[in-house]
Coordinates of C-alpha atoms and ligand atoms in Angstrom, one line a residue:
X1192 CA -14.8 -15.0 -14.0
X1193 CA -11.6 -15.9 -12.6
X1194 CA -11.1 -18.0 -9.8
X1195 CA -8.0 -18.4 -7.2
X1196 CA -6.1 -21.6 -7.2
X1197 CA -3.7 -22.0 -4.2
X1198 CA -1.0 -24.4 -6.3
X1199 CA -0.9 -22.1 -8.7
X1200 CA -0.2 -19.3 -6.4
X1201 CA 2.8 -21.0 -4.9
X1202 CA 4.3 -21.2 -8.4
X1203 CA 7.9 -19.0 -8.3
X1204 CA 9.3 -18.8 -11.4
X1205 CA 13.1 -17.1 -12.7
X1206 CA 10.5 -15.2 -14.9
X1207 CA 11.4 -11.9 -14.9
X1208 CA 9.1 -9.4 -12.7
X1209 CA 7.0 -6.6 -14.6
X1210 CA 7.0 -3.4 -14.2
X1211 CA 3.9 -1.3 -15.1
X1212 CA 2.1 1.9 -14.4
X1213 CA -1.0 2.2 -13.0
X1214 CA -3.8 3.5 -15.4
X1215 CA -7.4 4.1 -14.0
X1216 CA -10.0 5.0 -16.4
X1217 CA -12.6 7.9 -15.3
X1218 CA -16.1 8.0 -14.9
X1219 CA -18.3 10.2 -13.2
X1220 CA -21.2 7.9 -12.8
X1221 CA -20.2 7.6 -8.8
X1222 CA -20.7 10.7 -8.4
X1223 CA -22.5 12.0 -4.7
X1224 CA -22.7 8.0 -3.9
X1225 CA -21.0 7.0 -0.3
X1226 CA -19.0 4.2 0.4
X1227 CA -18.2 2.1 3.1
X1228 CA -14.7 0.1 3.8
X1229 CA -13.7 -1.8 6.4
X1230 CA -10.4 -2.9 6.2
X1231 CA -9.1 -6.4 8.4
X1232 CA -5.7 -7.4 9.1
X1233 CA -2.0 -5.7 8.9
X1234 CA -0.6 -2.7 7.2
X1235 CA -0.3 -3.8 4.1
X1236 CA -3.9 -4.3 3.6
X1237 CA -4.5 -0.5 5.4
X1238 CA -2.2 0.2 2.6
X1239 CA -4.2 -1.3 -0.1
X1240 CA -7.3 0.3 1.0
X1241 CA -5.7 3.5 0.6
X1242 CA -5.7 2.6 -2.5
X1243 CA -9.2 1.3 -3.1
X1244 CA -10.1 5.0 -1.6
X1245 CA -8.2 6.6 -4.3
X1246 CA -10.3 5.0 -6.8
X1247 CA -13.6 5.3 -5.2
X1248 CA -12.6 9.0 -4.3
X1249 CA -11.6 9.4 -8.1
X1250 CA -15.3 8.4 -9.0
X1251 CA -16.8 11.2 -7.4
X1252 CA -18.1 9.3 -4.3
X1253 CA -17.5 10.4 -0.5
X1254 CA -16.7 7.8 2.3
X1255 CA -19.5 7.2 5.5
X1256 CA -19.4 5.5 8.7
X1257 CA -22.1 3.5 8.7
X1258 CA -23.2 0.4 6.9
X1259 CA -26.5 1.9 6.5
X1260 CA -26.1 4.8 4.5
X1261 CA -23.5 3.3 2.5
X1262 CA -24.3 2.7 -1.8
X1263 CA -21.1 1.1 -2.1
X1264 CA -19.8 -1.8 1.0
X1265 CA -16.4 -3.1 0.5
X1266 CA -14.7 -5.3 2.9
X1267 CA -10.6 -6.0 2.7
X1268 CA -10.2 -9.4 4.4
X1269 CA -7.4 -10.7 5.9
X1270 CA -6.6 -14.7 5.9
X1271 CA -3.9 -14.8 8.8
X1272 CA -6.1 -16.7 11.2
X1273 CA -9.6 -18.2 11.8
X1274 CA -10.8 -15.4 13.5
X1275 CA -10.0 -13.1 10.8
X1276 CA -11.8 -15.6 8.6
X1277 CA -15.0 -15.5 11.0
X1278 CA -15.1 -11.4 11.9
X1279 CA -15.9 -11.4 7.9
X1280 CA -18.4 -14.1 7.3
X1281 CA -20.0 -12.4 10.5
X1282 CA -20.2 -9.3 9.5
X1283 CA -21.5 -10.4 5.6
X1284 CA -24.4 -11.9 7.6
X1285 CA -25.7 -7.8 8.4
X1286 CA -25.2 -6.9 5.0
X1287 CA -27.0 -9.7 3.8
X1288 CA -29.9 -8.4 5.3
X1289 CA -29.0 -4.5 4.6
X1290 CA -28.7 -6.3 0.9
X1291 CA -32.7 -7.2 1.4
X1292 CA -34.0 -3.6 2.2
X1293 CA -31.5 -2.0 -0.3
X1294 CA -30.6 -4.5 -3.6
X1295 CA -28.8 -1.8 -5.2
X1296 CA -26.2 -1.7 -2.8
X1297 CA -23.2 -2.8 -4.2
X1298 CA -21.1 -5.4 -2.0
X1299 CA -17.5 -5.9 -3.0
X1300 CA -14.9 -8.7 -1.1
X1301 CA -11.3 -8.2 -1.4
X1302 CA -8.1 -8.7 -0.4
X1303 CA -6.2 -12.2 1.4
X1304 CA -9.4 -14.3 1.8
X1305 CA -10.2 -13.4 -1.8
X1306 CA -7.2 -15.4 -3.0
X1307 CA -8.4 -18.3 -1.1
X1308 CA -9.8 -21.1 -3.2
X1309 CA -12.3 -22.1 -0.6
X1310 CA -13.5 -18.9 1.0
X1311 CA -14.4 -18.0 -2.8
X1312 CA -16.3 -21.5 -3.4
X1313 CA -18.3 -20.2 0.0
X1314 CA -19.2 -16.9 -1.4
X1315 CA -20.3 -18.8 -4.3
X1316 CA -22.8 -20.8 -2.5
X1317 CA -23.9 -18.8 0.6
X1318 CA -23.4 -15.3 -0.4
X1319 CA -24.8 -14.9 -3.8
X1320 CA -25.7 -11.3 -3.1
X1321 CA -21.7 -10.4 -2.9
X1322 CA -21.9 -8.7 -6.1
X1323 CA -18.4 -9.3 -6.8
X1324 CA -14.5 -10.7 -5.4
X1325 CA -11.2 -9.4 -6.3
X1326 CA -7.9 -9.9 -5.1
X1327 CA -4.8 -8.6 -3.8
X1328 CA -3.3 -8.1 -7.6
X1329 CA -6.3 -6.7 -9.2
X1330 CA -6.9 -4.1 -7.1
X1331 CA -6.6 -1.2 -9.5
X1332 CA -9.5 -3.1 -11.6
X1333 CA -12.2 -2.3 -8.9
X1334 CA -13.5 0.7 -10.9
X1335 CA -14.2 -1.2 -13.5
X1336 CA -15.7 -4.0 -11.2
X1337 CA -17.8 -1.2 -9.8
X1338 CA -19.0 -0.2 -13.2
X1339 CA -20.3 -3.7 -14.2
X1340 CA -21.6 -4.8 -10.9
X1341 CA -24.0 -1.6 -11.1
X1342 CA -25.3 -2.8 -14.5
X1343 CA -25.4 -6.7 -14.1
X1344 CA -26.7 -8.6 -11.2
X1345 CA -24.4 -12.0 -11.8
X1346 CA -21.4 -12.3 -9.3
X1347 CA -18.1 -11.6 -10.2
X1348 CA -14.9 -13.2 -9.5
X1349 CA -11.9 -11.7 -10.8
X1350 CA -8.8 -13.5 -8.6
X1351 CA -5.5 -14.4 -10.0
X1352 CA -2.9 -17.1 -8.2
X1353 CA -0.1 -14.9 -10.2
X1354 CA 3.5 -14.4 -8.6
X1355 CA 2.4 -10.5 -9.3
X1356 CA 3.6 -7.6 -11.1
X1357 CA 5.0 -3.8 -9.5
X1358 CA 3.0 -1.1 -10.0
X1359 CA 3.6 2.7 -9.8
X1360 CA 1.7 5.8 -10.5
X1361 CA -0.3 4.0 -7.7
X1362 CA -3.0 6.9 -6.4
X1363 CA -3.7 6.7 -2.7
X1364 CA -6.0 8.4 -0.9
X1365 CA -4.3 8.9 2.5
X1366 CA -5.8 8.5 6.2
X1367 CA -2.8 10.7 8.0
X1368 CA -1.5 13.9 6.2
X1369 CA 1.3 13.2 9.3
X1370 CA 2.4 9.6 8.5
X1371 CA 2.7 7.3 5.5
X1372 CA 3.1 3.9 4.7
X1373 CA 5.2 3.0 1.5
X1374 CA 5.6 0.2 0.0
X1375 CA 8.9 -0.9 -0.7
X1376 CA 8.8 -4.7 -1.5
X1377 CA 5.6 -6.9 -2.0
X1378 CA 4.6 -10.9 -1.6
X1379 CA 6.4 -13.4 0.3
X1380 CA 9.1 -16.3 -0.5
X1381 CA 10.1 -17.4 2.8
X1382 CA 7.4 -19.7 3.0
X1383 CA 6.7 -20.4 6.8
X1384 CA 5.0 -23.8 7.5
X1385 CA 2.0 -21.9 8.9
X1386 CA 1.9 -19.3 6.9
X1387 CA -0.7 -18.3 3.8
X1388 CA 0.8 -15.0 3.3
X1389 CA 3.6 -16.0 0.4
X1390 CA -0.2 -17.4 -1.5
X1391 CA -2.3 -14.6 -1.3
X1392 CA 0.3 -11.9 -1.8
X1393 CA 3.2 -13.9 -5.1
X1394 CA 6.7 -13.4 -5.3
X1395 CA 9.2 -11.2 -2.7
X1396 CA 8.9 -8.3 -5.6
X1397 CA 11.0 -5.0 -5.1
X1398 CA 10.2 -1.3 -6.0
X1399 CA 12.7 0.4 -7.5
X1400 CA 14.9 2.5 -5.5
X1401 CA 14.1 6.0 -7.4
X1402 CA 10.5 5.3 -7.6
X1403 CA 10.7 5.2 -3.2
X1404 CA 12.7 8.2 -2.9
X1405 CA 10.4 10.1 -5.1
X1406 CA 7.8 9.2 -3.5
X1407 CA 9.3 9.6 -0.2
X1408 CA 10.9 12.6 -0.9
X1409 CA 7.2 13.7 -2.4
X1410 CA 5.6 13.0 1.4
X1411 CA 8.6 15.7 2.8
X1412 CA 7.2 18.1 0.8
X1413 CA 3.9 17.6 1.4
X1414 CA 4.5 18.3 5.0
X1415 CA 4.7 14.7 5.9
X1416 CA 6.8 13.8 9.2
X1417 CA 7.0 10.0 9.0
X1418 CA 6.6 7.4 6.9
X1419 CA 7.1 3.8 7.4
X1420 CA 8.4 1.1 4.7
X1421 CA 6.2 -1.6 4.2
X1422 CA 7.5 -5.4 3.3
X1423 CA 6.0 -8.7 4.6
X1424 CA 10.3 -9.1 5.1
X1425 CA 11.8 -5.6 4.5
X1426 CA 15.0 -7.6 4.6
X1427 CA 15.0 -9.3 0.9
X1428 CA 14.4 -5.7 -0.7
X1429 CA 16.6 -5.6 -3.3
X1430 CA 18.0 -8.8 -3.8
X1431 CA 15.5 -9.4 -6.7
X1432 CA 17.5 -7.1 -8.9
X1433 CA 20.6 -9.4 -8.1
X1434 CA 22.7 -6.3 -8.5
X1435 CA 24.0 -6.6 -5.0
X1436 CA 21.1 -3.9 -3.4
X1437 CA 20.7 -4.3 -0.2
X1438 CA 17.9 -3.3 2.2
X1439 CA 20.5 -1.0 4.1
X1440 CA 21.1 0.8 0.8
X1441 CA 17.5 1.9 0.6
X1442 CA 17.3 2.8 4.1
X1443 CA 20.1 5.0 3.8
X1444 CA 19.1 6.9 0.5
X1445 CA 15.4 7.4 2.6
X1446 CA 17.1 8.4 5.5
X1447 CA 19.2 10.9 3.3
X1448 CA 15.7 12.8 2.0
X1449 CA 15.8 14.4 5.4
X1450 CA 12.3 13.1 6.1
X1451 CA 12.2 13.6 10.4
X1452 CA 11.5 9.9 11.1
X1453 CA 11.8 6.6 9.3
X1454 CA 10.3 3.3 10.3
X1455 CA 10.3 -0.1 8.9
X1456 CA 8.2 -3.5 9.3
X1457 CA 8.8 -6.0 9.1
X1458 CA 12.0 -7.6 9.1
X1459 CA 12.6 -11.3 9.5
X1460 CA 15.3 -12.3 11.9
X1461 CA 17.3 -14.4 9.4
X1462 CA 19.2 -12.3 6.5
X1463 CA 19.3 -8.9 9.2
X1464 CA 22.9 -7.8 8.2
X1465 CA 25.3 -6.2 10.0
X1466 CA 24.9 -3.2 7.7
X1467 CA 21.4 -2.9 8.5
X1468 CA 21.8 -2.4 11.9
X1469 CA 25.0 0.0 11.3
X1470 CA 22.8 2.4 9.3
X1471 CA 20.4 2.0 11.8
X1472 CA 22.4 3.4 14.2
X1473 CA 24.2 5.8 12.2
X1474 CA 20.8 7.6 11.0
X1475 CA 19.1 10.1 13.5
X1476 CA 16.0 10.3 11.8
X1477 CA 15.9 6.4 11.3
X1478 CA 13.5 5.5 14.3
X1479 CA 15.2 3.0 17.5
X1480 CA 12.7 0.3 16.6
X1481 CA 12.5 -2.5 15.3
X1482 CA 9.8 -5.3 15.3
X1483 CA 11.5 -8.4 15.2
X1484 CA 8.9 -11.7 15.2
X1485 CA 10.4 -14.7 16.7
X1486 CA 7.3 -17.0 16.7
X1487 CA 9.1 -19.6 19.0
X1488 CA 11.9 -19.9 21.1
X1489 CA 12.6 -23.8 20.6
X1490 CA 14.6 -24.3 17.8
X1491 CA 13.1 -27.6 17.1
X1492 CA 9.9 -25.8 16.6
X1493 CA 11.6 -23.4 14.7
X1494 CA 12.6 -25.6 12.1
X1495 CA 9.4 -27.4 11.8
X1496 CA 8.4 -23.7 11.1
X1497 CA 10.9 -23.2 8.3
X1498 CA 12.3 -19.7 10.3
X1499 CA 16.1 -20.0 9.4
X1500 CA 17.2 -19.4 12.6
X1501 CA 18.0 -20.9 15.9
X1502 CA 17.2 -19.5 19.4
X1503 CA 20.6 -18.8 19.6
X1504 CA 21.0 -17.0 16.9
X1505 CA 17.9 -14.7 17.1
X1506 CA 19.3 -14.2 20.7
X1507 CA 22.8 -13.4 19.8
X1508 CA 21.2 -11.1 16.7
X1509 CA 18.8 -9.0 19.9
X1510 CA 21.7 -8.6 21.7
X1511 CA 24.0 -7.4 19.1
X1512 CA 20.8 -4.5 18.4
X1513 CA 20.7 -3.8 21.6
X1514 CA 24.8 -3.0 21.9
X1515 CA 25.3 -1.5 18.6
X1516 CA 21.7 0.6 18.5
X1517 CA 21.5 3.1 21.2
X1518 CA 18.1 3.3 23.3
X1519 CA 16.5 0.8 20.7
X1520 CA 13.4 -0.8 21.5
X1521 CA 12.5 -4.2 20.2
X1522 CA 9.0 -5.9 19.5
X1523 CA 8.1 -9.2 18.6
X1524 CA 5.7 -12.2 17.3
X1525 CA 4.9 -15.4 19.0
X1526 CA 3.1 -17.9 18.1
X1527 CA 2.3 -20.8 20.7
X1528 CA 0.8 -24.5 20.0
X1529 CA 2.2 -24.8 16.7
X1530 CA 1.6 -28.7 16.1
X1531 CA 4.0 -30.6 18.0
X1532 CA 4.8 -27.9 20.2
X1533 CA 5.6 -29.3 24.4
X1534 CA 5.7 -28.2 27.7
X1535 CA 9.6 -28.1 27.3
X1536 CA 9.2 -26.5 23.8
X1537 CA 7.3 -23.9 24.7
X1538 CA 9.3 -22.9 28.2
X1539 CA 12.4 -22.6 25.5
X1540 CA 10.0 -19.8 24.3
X1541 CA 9.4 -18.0 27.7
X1542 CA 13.5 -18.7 28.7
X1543 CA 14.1 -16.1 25.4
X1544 CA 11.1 -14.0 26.6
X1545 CA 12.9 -13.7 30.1
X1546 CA 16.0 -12.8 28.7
X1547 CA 15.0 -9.8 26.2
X1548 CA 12.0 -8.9 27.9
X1549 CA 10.6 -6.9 25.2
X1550 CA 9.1 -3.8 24.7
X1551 CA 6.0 -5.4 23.5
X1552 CA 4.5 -8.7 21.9
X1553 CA 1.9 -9.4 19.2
X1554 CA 1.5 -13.3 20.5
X1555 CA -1.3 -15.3 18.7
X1556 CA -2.4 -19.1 19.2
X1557 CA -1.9 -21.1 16.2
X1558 CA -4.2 -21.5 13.4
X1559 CA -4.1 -24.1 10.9
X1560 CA -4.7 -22.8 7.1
X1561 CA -5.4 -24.3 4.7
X1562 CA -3.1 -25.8 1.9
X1563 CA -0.5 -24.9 4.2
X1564 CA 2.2 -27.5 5.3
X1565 CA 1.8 -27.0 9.0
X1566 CA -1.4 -27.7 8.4
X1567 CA -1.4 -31.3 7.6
X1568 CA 1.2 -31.5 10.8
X1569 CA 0.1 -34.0 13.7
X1570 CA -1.4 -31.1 16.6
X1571 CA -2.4 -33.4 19.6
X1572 CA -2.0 -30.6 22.3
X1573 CA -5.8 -29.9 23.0
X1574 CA -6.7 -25.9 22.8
X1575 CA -7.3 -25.7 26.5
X1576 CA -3.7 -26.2 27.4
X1577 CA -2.9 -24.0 24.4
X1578 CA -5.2 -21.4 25.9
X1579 CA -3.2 -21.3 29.2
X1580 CA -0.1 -21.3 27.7
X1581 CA -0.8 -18.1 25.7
X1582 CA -2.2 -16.8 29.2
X1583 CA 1.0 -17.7 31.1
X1584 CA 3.5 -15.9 27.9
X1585 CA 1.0 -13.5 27.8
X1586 CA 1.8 -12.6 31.4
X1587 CA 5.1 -12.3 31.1
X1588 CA 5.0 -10.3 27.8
X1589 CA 2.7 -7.6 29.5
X1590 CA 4.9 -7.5 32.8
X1591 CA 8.0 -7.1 30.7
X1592 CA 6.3 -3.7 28.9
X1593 CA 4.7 -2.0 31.9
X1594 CA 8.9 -2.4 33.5
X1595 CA 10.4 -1.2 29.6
X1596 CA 7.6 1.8 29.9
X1597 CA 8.5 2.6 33.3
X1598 CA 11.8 3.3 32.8
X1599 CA 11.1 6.5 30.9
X1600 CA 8.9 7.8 33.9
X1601 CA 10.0 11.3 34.6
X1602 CA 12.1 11.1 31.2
X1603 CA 12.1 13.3 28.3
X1604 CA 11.4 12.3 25.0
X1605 CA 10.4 13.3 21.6
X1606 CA 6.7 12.5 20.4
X1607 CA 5.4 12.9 17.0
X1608 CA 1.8 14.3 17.7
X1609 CA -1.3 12.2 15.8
X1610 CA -4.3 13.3 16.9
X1611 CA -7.1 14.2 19.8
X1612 CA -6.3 11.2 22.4
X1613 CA -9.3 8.6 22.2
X1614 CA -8.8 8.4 26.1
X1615 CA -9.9 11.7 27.0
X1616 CA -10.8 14.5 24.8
X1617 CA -8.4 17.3 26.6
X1618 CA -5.2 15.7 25.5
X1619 CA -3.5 14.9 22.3
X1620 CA -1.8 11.4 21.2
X1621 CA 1.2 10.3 19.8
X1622 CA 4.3 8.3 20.0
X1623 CA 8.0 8.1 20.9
X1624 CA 11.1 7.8 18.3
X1625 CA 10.7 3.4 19.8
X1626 CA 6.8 3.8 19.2
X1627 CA 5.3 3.9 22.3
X1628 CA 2.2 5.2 22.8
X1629 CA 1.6 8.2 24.7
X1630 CA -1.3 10.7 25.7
X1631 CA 0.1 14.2 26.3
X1632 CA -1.5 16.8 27.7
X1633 CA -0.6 19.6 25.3
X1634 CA -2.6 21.8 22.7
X1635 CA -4.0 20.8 19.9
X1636 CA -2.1 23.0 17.8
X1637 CA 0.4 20.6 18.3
X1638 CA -0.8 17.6 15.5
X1639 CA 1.7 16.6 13.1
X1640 CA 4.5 18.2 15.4
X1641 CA 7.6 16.4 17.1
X1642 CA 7.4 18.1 20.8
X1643 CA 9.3 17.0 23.6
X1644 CA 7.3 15.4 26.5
X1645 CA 8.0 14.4 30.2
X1646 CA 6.5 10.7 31.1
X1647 CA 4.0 11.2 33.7
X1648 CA 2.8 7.7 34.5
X1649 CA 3.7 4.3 32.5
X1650 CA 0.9 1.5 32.0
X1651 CA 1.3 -1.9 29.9
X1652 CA 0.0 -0.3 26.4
X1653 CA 0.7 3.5 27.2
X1654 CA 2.4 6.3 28.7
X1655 CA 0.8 9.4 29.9
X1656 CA 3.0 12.9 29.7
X1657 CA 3.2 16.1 29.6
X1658 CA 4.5 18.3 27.2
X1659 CA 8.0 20.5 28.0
X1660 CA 8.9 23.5 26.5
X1661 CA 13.1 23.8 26.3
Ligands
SAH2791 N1 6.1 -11.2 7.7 C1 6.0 -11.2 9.0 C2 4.7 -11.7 9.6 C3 3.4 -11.4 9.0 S1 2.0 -12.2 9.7 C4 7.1 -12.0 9.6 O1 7.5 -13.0 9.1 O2 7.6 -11.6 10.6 C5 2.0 -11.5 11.4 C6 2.1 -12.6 12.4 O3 1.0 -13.4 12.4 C7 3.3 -13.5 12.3 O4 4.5 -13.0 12.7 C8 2.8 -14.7 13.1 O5 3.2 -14.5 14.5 C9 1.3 -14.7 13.0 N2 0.8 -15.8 12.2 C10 1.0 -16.0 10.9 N3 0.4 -17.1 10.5 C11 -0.2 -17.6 11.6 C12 -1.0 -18.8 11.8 N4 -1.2 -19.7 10.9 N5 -1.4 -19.0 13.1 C13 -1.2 -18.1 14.1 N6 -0.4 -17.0 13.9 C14 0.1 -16.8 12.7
SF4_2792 FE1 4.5 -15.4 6.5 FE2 7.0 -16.2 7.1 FE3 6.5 -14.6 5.0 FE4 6.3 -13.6 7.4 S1 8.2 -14.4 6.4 S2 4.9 -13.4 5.7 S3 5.5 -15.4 8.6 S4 5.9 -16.7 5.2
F3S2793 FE1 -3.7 -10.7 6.6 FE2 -2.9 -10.6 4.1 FE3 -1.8 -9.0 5.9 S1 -3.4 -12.4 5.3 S2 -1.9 -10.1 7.8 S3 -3.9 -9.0 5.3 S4 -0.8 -10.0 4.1

């Protein structure tokens, strides 16, 4: 037993970071069992249950669809928001009952919510049939968590409030054999107010260099045509080693493996260098993207936030992308009713909205979490009017994509080709070098290819085309 303590996971020490590699010991006792994972909240955690794969994979057992056929039920929370916090307790109220018909399922929790003091103190109580909890730096342990929870019917909490180590030799099992994620930096120090992410995930942590390039030059010859670095703030990769590497640096040597596209999320506004966007520019198969959260456009809000920046300066950074970057798109964060947050406040936010009108917006009402400092922060606007402000931004937001899709109508432009489009059956999916979405009508044969397509029609969340032969 080992339970998550949330001042101990704010801890950041000058203790030097360790790097180890990743042993999995091998049993065939899950052999011809199925497994089911569900996996909540952003890449990372996609990421991680890539991983978790690997290791159930390595055991012999095959993944299934359905809850109901599954020996083995693994869920890989997320602890952004409340409603992340609610899909899960939701959802453990079916397996509880699944848990009644089958007791030898076994249910495993992992991931953000696991490093949560609290959440785990609720399992404890309510959910006694969880047969164990592990977190986001034990992950490679849940073989052997698997192994004990079949034998022993006692919960299990294995969760550590540690800064965290780097791993390699990490095995993934893969969803795409077209795109990857890798991760190039883990944890959090920037500490937003609101934020729980630098708790649950340590210390900003960087790979090494070589080990990325390996692995990204490993995806190119698998076949691999994209893969996208991972960091909660791709921006501080490097600056751990305090030998003057730079995030730029990486991108470059990545770009240099010849790998046809390269993506990134995500990067903080403060700390974007002028050489970032320089080799961003200079690279063609470095992608004309770049998600870019601003989370308020008051500057007073912004500080209460601990962002680093001012409006001005994130607007004097978007336009200087927007010059130096040709046909870049840019995507952001917002985050409206953070405590204190006024009419006038919050019209600084749509004034920036107006004048980038971006390609596309992830905008999200605030949510207090716990043992954060934001939320101990005096919050007296009531959620209605917090309700229709997110309605009015989200108006604009959506307005301002349909017009950034329509100006490629009866354009030209590359699309890496995903999969069978989820729309309608006879077309294939896929999206631009500035990631937007598009269904093509092409053959199938096409999948993991970069074709060329003319836009058809433009919508708020897609583009429909065609595909062009030259
Ligand atoms: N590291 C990224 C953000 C990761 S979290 C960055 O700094 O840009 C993704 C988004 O969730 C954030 O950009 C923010 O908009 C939102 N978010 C984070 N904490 C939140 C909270 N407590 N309430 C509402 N939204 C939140
Ligand atoms: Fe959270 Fe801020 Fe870190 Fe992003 S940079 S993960 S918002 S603390
Ligand atoms: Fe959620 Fe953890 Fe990602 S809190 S957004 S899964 S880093």
């Amino acid at each position: 037993m080992n339970l998550p303590d949330l001042k101990k996971a704010k801890i950041r020490s000058l203790n030097q970071v360790e790097y180890k590699v990743q042993d999995y010991a091998f049993t065939r006792m899950f052999e011809g069992k199925k497994y089911f994972l569900r996996t909540y909240g952003c890449q990372m955690n996609e990421h991680d249950s890539e991983e978790m794969k690997g290791i159930l994979e390595y055991y012999g057992m095959t993944p299934c669809e359905d809850l109901e056929s599954a020996d083995v039920i693994l869920l890989n929370t997320c602890a952004i928001r409340e409603n992340a916090h609610d899909k899960v307790f939701g959802y453990l109220g079916r397996i509880k009952h699944l848990k009644k018909e089958k007791p030898n399922v076994i249910v495993g929790i992992g991931g953000c919510m696991s490093q949560e003091e609290s959440i785990v103190e609720e399992i404890r109580k309510r959910h006694p049939y969880v047969n164990f909890v592990f977190g986001t730096h034990n992950i490679h342990e849940l073989g052997r968590l698997l192994i004990e929870a079949s034998g022993d019917a006692h919960q299990d909490i294995e969760v550590y409030s540690k800064e965290g180590e780097v791993y390699e030799g990490v095995m993934y099992k893969r969803d795409s054999h077209i795109t990857a994620w890798v991760n190039i930096i883990y944890g959090c120090d920037k500490f937003c107010t609101y934020c729980i992410v630098p708790y649950t995930r340590g210390k900003e942590r960087s790979r090494k260099m070589k080990e990325i390039v390996k692995e990204v030059m490993d995806l190119k010859e698998q076949g691999y045509q994209e893969v996208t670095l991972l960091g909660q703030n791709v921006n501080a990769y490097g600056r751990d080693f305090k030998d003057g590497t730079e995030f730029s640096d990486l991108l470059e040597e990545v770009a240099k493996t010849g790998i046809p596209r390269v993506r990134f999320v995500t990067s903080h506004p403060w700390n974007f260098t002028d050489k970032m966007i320089d080799i961003i520019a200079k690279y063609e198969n470095i992608m004309p993207y770049i998600h870019l959260p601003l989370q308020s456009g008051s500057s007073r809000i912004l500080r209460l936030m601990g962002r680093r920046y001012t409006k001005e300066e994130y607007l004097s950074l978007f336009e200087k992308m927007k010059e130096r970057i040709p046909n870049v798109s840019i995507t952001t964060d917002i985050i409206v009713g953070f405590p204190g947050e006024t009419e006038s406040d919050f019209e600084e936010t749509l004034d920036v909205v107006e004048k980038c009108k971006f390609d596309g917006a992830y905008t999200f009402i605030f949510s207090p979490r716990e043992g954060t400092p934001a939320a101990k922060m005096k919050d007296e606007t009531p959620l209605e009017e917090k309700e229709k402000r997110l309605q009015r931004l989200n108006e604009r937001i959506n307005l301002y994509s349909k017009e950034s899709n329509e100006k490629l109508l009866n354009k030209v432009v590359p699309v890496l080709i995903l999969g069978i489009s989820e729309k309608d059956e006879s077309k294939v999916y896929g999206y631009t070098d500035t990631m937007k979405l598009v269904n093509v009508e092409a053959p199938v044969d096409t999948i993991g290819e970069i074709i060329s397509v003319k836009i058809t029609d433009a919508k708020s969340f897609s583009l429909d085309g065609e595909q062009v032969k030259e």
